[in-house]
XYZ file of C-alpha atoms in Angstrom:
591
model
C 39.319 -19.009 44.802
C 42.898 -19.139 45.981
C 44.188 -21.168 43.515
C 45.954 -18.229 41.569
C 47.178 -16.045 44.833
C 50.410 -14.406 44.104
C 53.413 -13.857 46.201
C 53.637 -10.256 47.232
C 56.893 -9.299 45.710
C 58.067 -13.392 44.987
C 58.606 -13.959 48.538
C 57.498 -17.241 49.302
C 56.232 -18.025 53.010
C 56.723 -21.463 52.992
C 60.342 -21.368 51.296
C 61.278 -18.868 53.410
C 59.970 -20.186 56.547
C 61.962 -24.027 55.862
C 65.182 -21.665 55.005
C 65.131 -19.548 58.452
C 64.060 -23.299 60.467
C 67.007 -25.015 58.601
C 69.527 -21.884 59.484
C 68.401 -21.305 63.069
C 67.903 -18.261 62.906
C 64.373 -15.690 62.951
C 63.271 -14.148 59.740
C 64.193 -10.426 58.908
C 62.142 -9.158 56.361
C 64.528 -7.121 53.577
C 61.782 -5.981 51.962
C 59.978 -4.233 54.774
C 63.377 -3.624 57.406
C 63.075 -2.592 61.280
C 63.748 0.861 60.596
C 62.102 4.590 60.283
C 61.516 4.337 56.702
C 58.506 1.606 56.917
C 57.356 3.560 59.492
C 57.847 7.291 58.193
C 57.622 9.084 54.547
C 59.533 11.647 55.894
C 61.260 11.446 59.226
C 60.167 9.872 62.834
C 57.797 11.846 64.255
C 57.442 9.863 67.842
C 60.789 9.720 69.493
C 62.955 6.421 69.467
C 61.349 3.576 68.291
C 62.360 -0.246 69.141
C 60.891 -3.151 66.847
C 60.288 -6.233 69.287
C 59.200 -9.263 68.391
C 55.858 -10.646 70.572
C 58.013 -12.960 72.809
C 60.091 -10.130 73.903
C 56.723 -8.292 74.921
C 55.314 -11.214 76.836
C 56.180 -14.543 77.954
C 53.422 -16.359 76.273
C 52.388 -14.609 72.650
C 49.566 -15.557 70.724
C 47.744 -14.992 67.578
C 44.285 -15.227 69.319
C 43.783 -15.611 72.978
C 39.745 -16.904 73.534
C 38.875 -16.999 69.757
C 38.748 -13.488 67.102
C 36.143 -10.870 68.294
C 35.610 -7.339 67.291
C 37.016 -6.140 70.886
C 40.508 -7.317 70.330
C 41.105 -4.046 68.238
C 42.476 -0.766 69.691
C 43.770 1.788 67.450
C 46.844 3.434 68.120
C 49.445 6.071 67.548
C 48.109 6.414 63.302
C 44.831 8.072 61.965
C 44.019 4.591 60.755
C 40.374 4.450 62.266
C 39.127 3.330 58.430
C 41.870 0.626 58.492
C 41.092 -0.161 62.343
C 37.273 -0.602 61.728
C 37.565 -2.645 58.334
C 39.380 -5.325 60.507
C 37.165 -5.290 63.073
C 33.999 -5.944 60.696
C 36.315 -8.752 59.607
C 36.550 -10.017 63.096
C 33.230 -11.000 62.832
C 32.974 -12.989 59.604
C 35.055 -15.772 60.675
C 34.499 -17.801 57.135
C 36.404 -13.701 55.657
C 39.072 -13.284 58.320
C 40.221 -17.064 57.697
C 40.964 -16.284 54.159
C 42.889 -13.315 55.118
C 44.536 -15.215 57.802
C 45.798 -18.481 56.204
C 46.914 -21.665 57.869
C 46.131 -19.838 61.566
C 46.309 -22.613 63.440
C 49.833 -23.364 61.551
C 50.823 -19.915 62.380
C 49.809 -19.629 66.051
C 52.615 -20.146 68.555
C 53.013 -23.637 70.048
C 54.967 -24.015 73.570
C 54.852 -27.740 72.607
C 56.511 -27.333 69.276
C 59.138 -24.072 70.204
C 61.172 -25.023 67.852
C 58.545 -24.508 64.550
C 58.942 -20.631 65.385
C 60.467 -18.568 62.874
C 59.330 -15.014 63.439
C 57.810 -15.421 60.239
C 53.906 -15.040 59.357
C 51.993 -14.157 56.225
C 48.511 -12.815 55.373
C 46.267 -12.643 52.257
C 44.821 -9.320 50.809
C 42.733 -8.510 47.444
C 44.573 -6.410 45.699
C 44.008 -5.194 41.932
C 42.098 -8.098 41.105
C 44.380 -10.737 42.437
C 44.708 -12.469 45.977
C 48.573 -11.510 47.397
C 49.823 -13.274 49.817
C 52.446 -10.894 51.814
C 54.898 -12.343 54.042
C 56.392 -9.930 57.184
C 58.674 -11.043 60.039
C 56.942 -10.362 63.117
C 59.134 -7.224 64.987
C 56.915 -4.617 65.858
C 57.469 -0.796 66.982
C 57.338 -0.002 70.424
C 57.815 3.030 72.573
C 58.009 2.283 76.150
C 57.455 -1.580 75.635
C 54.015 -0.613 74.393
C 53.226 -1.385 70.641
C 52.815 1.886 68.996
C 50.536 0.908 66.903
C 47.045 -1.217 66.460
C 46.382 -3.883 69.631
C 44.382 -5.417 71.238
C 42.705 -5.647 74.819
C 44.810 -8.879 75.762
C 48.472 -7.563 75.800
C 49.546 -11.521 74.718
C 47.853 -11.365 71.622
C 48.923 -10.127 68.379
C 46.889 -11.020 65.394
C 45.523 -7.547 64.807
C 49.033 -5.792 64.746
C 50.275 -8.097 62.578
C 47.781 -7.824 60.203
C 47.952 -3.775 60.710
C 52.281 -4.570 59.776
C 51.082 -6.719 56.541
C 48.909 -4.302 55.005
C 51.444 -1.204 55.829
C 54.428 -3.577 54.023
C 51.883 -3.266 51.007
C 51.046 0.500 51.462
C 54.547 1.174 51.313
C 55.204 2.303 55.538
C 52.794 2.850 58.670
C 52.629 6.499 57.921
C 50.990 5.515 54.734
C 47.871 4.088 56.298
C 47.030 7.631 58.029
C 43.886 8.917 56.399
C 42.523 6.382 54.209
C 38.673 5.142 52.635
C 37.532 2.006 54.945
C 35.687 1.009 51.353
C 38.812 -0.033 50.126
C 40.014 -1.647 52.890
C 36.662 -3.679 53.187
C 37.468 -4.609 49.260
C 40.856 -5.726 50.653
C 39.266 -8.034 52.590
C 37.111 -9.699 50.837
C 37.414 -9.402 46.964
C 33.905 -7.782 46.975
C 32.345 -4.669 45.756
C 32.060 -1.440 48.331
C 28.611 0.654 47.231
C 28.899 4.003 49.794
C 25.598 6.089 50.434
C 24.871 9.354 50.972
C 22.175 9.170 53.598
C 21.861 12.860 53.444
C 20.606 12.795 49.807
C 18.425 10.423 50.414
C 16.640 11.972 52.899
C 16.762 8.717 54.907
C 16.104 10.732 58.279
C 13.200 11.960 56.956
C 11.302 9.450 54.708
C 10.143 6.610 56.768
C 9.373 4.266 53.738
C 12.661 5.225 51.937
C 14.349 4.357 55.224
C 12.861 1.085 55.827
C 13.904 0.090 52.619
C 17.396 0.560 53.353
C 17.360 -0.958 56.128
C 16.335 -3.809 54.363
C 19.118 -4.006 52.179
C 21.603 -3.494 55.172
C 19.940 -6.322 56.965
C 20.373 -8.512 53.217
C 23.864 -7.626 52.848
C 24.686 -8.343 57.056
C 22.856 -11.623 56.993
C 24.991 -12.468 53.420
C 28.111 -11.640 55.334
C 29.243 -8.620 53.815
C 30.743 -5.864 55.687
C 29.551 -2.584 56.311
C 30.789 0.342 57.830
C 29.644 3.994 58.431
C 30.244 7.742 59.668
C 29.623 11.526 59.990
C 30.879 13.880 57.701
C 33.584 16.379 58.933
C 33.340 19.209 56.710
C 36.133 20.889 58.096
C 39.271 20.308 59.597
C 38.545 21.458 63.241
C 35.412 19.101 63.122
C 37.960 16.346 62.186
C 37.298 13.631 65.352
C 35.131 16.186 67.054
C 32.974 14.451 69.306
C 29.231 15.058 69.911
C 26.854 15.944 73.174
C 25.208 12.373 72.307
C 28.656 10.872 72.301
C 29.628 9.978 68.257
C 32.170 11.451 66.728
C 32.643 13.164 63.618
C 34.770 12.085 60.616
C 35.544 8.726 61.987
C 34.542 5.464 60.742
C 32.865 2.875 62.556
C 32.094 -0.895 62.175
C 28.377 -2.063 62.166
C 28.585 -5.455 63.960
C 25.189 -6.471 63.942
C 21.864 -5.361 62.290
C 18.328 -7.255 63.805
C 14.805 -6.434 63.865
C 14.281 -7.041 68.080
C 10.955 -7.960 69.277
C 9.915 -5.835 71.805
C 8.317 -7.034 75.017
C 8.317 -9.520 77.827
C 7.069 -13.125 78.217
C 4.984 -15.023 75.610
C 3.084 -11.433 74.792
C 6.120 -10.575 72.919
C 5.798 -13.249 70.651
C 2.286 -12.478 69.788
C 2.452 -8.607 69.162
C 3.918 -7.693 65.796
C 6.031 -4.693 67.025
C 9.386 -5.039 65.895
C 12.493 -2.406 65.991
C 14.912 -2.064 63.412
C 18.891 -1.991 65.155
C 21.699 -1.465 64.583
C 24.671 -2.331 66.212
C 28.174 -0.497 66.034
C 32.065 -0.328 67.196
C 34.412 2.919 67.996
C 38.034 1.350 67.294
C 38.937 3.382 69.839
C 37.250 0.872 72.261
C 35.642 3.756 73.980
C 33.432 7.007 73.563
C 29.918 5.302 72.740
C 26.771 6.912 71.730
C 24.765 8.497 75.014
C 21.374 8.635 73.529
C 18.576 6.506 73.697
C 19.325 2.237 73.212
C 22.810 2.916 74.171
C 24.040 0.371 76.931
C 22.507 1.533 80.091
C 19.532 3.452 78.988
C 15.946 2.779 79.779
C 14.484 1.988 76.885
C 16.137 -1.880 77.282
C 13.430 -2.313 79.857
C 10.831 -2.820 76.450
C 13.186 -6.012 75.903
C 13.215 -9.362 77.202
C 16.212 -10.445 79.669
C 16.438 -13.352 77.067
C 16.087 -11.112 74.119
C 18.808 -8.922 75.552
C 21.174 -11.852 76.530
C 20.697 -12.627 72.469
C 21.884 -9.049 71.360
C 24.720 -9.213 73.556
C 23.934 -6.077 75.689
C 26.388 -5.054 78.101
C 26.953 -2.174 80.109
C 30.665 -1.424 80.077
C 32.473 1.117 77.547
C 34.363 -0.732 75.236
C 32.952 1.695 72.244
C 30.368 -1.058 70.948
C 26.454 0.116 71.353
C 23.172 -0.171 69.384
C 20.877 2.388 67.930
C 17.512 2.475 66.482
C 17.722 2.994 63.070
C 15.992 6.157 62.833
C 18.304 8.065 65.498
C 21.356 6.571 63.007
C 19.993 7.625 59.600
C 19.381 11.663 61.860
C 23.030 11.555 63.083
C 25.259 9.006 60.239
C 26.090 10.865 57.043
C 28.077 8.086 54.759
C 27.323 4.066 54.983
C 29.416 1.600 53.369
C 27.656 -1.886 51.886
C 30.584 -4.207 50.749
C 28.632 -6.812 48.821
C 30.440 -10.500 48.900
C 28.947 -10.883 45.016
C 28.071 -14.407 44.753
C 29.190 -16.227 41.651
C 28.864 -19.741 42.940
C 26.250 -21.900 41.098
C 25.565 -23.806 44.134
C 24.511 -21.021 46.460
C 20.794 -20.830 47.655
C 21.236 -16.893 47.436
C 20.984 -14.851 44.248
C 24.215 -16.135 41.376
C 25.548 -12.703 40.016
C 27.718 -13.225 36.358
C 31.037 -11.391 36.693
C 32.929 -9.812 33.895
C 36.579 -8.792 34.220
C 38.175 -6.015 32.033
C 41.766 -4.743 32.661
C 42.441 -1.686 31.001
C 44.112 1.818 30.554
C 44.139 5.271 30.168
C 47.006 6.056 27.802
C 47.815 9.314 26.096
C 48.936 9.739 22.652
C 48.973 12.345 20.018
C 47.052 10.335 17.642
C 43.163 10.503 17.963
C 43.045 7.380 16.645
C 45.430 5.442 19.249
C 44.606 7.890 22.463
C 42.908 6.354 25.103
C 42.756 9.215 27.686
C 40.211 11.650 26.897
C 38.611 12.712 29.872
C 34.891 12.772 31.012
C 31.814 13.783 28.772
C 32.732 17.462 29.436
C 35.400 17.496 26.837
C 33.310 16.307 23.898
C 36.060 16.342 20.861
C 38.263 13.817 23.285
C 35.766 11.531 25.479
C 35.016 8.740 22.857
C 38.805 8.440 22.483
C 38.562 6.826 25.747
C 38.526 2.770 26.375
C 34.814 1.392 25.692
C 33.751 -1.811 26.614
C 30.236 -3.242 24.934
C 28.252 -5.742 27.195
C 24.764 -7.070 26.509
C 21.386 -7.049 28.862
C 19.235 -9.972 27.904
C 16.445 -9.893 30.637
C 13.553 -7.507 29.657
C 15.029 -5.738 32.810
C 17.996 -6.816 34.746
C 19.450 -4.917 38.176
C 23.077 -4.343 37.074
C 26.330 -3.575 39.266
C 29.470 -1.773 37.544
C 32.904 -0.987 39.819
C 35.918 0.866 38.250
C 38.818 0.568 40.360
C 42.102 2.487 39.291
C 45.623 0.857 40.445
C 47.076 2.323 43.771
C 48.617 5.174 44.489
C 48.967 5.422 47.843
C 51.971 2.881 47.830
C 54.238 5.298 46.701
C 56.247 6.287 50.040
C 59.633 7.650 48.215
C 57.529 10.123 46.573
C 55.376 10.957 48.824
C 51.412 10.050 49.170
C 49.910 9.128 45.362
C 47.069 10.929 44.933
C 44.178 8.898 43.224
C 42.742 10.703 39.838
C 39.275 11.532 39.809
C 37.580 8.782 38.003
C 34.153 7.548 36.869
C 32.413 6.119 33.588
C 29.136 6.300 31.567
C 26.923 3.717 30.033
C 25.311 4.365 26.883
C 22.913 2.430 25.282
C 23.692 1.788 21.648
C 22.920 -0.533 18.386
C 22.276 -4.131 18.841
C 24.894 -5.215 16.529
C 27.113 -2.373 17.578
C 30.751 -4.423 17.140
C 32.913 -1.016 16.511
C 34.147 1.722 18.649
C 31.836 4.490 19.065
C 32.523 7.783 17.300
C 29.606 9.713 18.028
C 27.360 10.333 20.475
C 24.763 7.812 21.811
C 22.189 7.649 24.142
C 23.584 8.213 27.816
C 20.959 5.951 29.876
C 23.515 6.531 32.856
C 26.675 7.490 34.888
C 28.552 7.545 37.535
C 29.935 9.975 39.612
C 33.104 11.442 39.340
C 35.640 10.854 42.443
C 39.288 10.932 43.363
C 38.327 7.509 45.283
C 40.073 4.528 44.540
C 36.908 2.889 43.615
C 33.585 4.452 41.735
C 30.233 1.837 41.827
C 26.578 2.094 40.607
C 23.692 -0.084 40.488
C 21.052 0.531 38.087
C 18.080 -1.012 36.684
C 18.682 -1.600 32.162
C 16.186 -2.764 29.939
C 17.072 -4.938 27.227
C 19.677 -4.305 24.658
C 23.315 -3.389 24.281
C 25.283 -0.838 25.922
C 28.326 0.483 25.981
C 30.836 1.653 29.318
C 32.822 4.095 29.121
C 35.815 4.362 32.258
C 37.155 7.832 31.841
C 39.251 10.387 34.397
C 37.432 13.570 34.818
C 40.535 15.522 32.933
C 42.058 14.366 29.710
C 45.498 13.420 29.459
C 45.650 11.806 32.558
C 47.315 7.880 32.467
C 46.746 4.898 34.735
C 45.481 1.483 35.173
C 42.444 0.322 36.007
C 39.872 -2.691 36.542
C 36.171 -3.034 35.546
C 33.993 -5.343 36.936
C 30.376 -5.613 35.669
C 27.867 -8.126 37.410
C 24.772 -9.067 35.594
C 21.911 -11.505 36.413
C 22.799 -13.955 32.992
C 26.332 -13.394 30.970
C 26.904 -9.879 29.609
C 29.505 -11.305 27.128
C 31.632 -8.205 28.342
C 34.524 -7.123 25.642
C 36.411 -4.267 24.748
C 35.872 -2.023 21.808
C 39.459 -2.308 19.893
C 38.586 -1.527 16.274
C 37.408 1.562 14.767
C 35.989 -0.213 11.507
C 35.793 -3.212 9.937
C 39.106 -4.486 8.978
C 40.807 -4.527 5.588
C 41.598 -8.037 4.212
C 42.564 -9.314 1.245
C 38.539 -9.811 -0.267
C 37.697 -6.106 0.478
C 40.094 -5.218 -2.803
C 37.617 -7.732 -4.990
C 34.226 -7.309 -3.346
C 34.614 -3.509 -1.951
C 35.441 -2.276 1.366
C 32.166 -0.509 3.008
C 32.226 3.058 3.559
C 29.003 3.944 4.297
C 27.662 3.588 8.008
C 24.174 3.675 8.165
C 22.462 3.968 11.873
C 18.299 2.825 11.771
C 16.592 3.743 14.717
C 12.890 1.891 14.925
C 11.210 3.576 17.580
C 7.287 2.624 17.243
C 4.864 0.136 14.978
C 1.072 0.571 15.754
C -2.292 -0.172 14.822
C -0.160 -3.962 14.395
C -2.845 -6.474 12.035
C -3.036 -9.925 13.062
C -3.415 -9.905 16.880
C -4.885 -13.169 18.599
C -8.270 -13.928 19.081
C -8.145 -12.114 22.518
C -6.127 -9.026 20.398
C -3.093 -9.615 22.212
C 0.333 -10.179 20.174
C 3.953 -10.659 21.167
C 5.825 -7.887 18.275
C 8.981 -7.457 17.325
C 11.024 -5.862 14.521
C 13.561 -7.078 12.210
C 16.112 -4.647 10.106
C 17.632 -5.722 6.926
C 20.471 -4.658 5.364
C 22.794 -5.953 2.533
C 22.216 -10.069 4.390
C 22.915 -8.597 8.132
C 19.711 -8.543 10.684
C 19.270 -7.080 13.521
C 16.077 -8.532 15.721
C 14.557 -6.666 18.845
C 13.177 -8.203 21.648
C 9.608 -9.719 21.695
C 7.308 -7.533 23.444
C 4.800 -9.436 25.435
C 0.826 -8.760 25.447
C 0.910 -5.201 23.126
C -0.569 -3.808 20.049
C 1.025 -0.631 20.260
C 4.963 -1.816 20.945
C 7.817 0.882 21.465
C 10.194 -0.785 20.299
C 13.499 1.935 20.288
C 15.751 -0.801 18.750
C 18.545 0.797 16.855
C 21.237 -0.953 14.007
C 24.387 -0.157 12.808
C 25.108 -1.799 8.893
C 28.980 -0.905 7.196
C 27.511 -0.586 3.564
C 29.336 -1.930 0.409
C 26.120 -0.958 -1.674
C 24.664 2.197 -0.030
C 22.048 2.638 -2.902
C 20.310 -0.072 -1.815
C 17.321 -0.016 0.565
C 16.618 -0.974 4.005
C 14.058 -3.649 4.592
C 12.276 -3.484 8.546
C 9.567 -6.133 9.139
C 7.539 -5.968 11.760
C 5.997 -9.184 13.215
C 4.908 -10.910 16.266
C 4.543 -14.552 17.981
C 0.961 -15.172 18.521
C -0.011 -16.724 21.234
C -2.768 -19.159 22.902
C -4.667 -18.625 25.323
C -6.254 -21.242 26.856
C-alpha cells in the first residue's frame, strides 16, 4: 500500500535526516520556516510567538509517554476541533495511526542514542489519491513556554502537535486548519471513503426500526476499524460552540471511541436475559464539558451494569470530555454523523472484498462544445452532457454500489487567501448495454448526488443490472478543477472514461461507408413467452440484432412475463435495413 508514497514537495526524510547527522547540526525546515507566515494568512493575531523545539520545553521529550490513547489530545489556540477529533479517532486504531506515523519507534527520542537526534520527523497523509509523506523539523510555537497549539495531557509528549505541524505544512499555515470538515481529515487518515448522515432526515430520533438499523451499520463500520465522528448543527453564528443544559455543544465535532451493545444486569442473570443497550461512546477534544444526561459518567443508570461489565467499557468518573450515551438520547440531540469506511480490497480478508475503480479527471472550459468539459449540473441542459462521463458496468442482478468525487484542494492556498471548494456532485444514468460513445442526449437518471461545496460528495445505492453512466459535474458551468472518482462495486465495473463522440474515421470507412445513422432500441416487455418447462417456469432473455452487432440482456430467472428494459445503441452503415430482437430463454430442470 505504501509502495508508491510520494515525498511531499521532494523532500526526502531519510536524505535529509543522514545530511543534518553528518553536519551536526538540527534540521530547519525551508519549506515550512519558524515564522508568522506558517502560522498566519494575514498577520499574528496572538502576540509574540517563540518556536521551541520539545527538548527546550522539557528535559525528557517523547513521542508517546504510556502508549497512544484518545486522551493525549487537547485542542488549543485554533478552531481545529474537526482536525483535533479526526486524530483522536485515529488514536484508537493503532494498525491507522502507525501508517500515519511511520518508523515510530525510529522516530521516538532515545537518551541512549542522543546523538541519532536531528530535530527532524515525518508523517504520512492521503492526499488526492496518493500517500505523501511530509517531512517538518520539530520547533513548535509557544507563548509563555506553553505550545499554542494542539497537546496533550503529559506536557513531555509531543506526537499529537507534531502531527497537528505536519498537516498545517500541507494546508499551507496553522491559520489554515481553522474551520474545516473532520470527513476529510478522517479520509486523510486513512485512504478511505467518508459517507456523512443527516440524522435529522432520517428521522432517526423518531423511528425505532430505522434507528436500530443504523446503529447497526455504525457498530459494522467501528468493529471494521473505520472512524467515525459526529455533531450538532449550528445554524447560526451565535450558536457556533454554544453549549447545552445537558452539557454538548453545538457546531463542534466529536470522536465516537467506542460503539457496544452492553448487557444489562448483575451476576449470571445477566447472561441469561436478552436485554441489551445499544452505546455509544464519545470524546470533546477539549478534554472537558461532557454530556450531563442520563449514562454519562456518574449517573445512576450504571447501577443496571455489572462492576465487571463496567470495568470492560472503561467507565470512569472524572471529566476528561469522554462519556457514553444510549443511542436513542444521541440520534434526539446529534444532527450530522460521519462513517469513514476503510473499503476493503484485499482478497484475503474474511470481511466483504469491494472492487475499486480510479478515474482522474477534469473540469475544463472551452469554447468548443465539442472539447468543453465544464458544463455544470443537470440544471443547465444545453451544457451538462459536455461534462466528463465515465461508463462502468453492474453485473450482479443487484449490486450495493459506493461512488466518491473528490475535487483537488483548495484550502492550501495561504498567499491568496482561503480556496473556497466549488460546489460539486454527479449523476448516474443508466444507459445502452453496448453504449461505447459519449452521451449526447438524455438518458435515464436512476440517481444522484447531492450538490455541495464539500471537498468530497458520496452515495451508496442499490443498481440492477446493466450499464450506466457517471457524470462528475460543478453545480455552475464554466467552473475548472481537478478531481478524483472512485467507484466500488461488489465484482469489476470495468470503469472508463467516455473520450469519443463517435466512432472514429479510418482509412476503411472511405471504402465500406462511415455510419451515420444512430439507432437507440429500447425492449421493455415479452409476454405470454411459448416454451416454458414442464413446471412453466423459464429463464428469458432478449437478443437485438443489428448490421452483425448484438446486444444480450440478462437472463431473468423463474418468469413468463419478463421486463426486460434492455436498451442498444447500433452506428448504422445500412439504415434501411431491419432490426432483428429474439426473444429466448434457458430452460431449466427441476428435479
Amino acid at each position: 500500500m505504501f509502495s508508491s508514497v510520494k515525498a511531499y514537495e521532494g523532500q526526502q526524510y531519510s536524505t535529509l535526516k543522514r545530511q543534518c547527522l553528518l553536519s551536526g547540526r538540527l534540521f530547519e525546515d525551508p519549506l515550512f520556516p519558524a515564522v508568522d507566515d506558517s502560522l498566519f494568512y494575514l498577520g499574528n493575531r496572538i502576540g509574540r510567538v517563540h518556536w521551541k523545539r520539545p527538548g527546550e520545553l522539557c528535559d525528557d521529550p517523547h513521542l508517546f509517554v504510556d502508549g497512544i490513547s484518545a486522551h493525549d489530545l487537547h485542542q488549543g489556540q485554533l478552531g481545529n476541533c474537526w482536525f483535533v477529533a479526526a486524530c483522536t479517532s485515529l488514536a484508537s486504531r493503532e494498525s491507522l495511526w502507525q501508517k500515519v506515523i511511520p518508523d515510530w519507534k525510529e522516530q521516538e527520542w532515545d537518551p541512549e542514542k542522543a546523538d541519532s537526534y536531528a530535530g527532524i520527523f515525518h508523517f504520512r497523509f492521503w492526499r488526492f489519491g496518493d500517500w505523501v509523506d511530509v517531512v517538518i523539523d520539530d520547533r513548535l510555537p509557544t507563548v509563555d513556554n506553553q505550545l499554542v497549539y494542539c497537546h496533550s495531557n503529559d506536557s513531555n509528549e509531543f506526537w499529537s502537535a507534531l502531527v497537528e505541524k505536519a498537516y498545517a505544512k500541507v494546508y499551507g499555515c496553522y491559520e489554515a486548519l481553522d474551520g474545516g470538515n473532520t470527513a476529510d481529515a478522517l479520509v486523510d487518515f486513512t485512504g478511505g471513503v467518508s459517507e456523512p448522515m443527516d440524522l435529522l432526515e432520517g428521522q432517526f430520533a423518531q423511528d425505532e426500526v430505522a434507528r436500530n438499523q443504523l446503529f447497526e451499520r455504525v457498530l459494522k463500520v467501528h468493529n471494521r476499524d473505520g472512524l467515525i465522528s459526529c455533531s450538532i448543527r449550528a445554524t447560526t453564528i451565535e450558536d457556533m460552540e454554544a453549549r447545552l443544559d445537558c452539557g454538548l455543544v453545538k457546531g463542534h465535532a466529536y470522536a465516537v471511541t467506542d460503539v457496544r451493545k452492553v448487557r444489562l444486569g448483575h451476576g449470571l442473570l445477566a447472561y441469561f436475559k436478552s436485554e441489551k443497550l445499544h452505546m455509544i461512546r464519545m470524546r470533546n477534544p477539549w478534554g472537558e464539558k461532557e454530556w450531563s444526561g442520563p449514562w454519562s459518567d456518574s449517573s445512576e443508570e450504571w447501577k443496571k451494569v455489572s462492576k465487571s461489565e463496567r470495568e470492560k467499557l472503561g467507565v470512569t468518573v472524572q471529566d476528561d470530555g469522554e462519556f457514553w450515551m444510549n443511542f436513542e438520547d444521541f440520534c434526539h440531540y446529534f444532527t450530522d454523523l460521519i462513517l469513514c469506511r476503510l473499503i476493503n480490497t484485499s482478497y484475503l480478508s474474511i470481511h466483504k472484498t469491494w472492487e475499486e475503480e480510479v478515474m482522474r479527471g477534469s473540469w475544463i472550459h472551452r469554447d468548443d462544445p465539442l472539447r468543453n468539459r465544464a458544463g455544470g449540473c443537470i440544471n443547465h441542459k444545453t451544457t451538462f452532457l459536455q461534462n466528463p462521463q465515465y461508463v462502468f458496468d453492474v453485473r450482479k442482478v443487484e449490486d450495493e454500489v459506493l461512488i466518491c468525487l473528490q475535487q483537488k484542494e483548495r484550502r492550501a492556498t495561504p498567499k491568496e487567501g482561503k480556496g473556497e471548494n466549488l460546489a460539486i456532485g454527479f449523476d448516474i444514468h443508466r444507459v445502452e448495454l453496448n453504449r461505447k460513445y459519449r452521451m449526447h442526449s438524455a438518458q435515464q437518471k436512476v440517481a444522484g448526488s447531492i450538490y455541495i461545496n464539500s471537498r468530497c460528495v458520496f452515495l451508496r445505492k442499490e443498481l440492477k443490472e446493466g450499464r450506466y453512466v457517471i457524470i462528475p459535474t460543478t453545480f455552475d458551468p464554466g467552473q475548472k478543477g481537478e478531481f478524483l472518482l472512485r467507484v466500488f462495486t461488489d465484482v469489476p465495473s470495468d470503469c472508463k472514461e467516455l473520450t469519443l463522440d463517435e466512432p472514429p474515421q479510418t482509412c476503411w470507412t472511405g471504402m465500406c461507408g462511415y455510419p451515420q445513422l444512430v439507432t437507440q432500441v429500447h425492449v421493455l416487455s415479452a409476454e405470454g413467452l411459448q416454451g416454458q418447462d414442464a413446471n412453466g417456469a423459464s429463464d428469458p432473455y432478449v437478443i437485438i440484432t443489428c448490421e452483425g452487432e448484438k446486444v444480450r440482456s440478462p437472463v431473468h430467472k423463474d418468469t413468463r412475463c419478463p421486463s426486460f428494459d434492455v436498451k442498444g445503441i447500433f452506428y448504422r452503415k445500412k439504415p434501411k435495413e431491419g432490426i432483428h430482437i429474439e426473444v429466448s430463454w434457458k430452460s431449466t430442470i427441476r428435479m
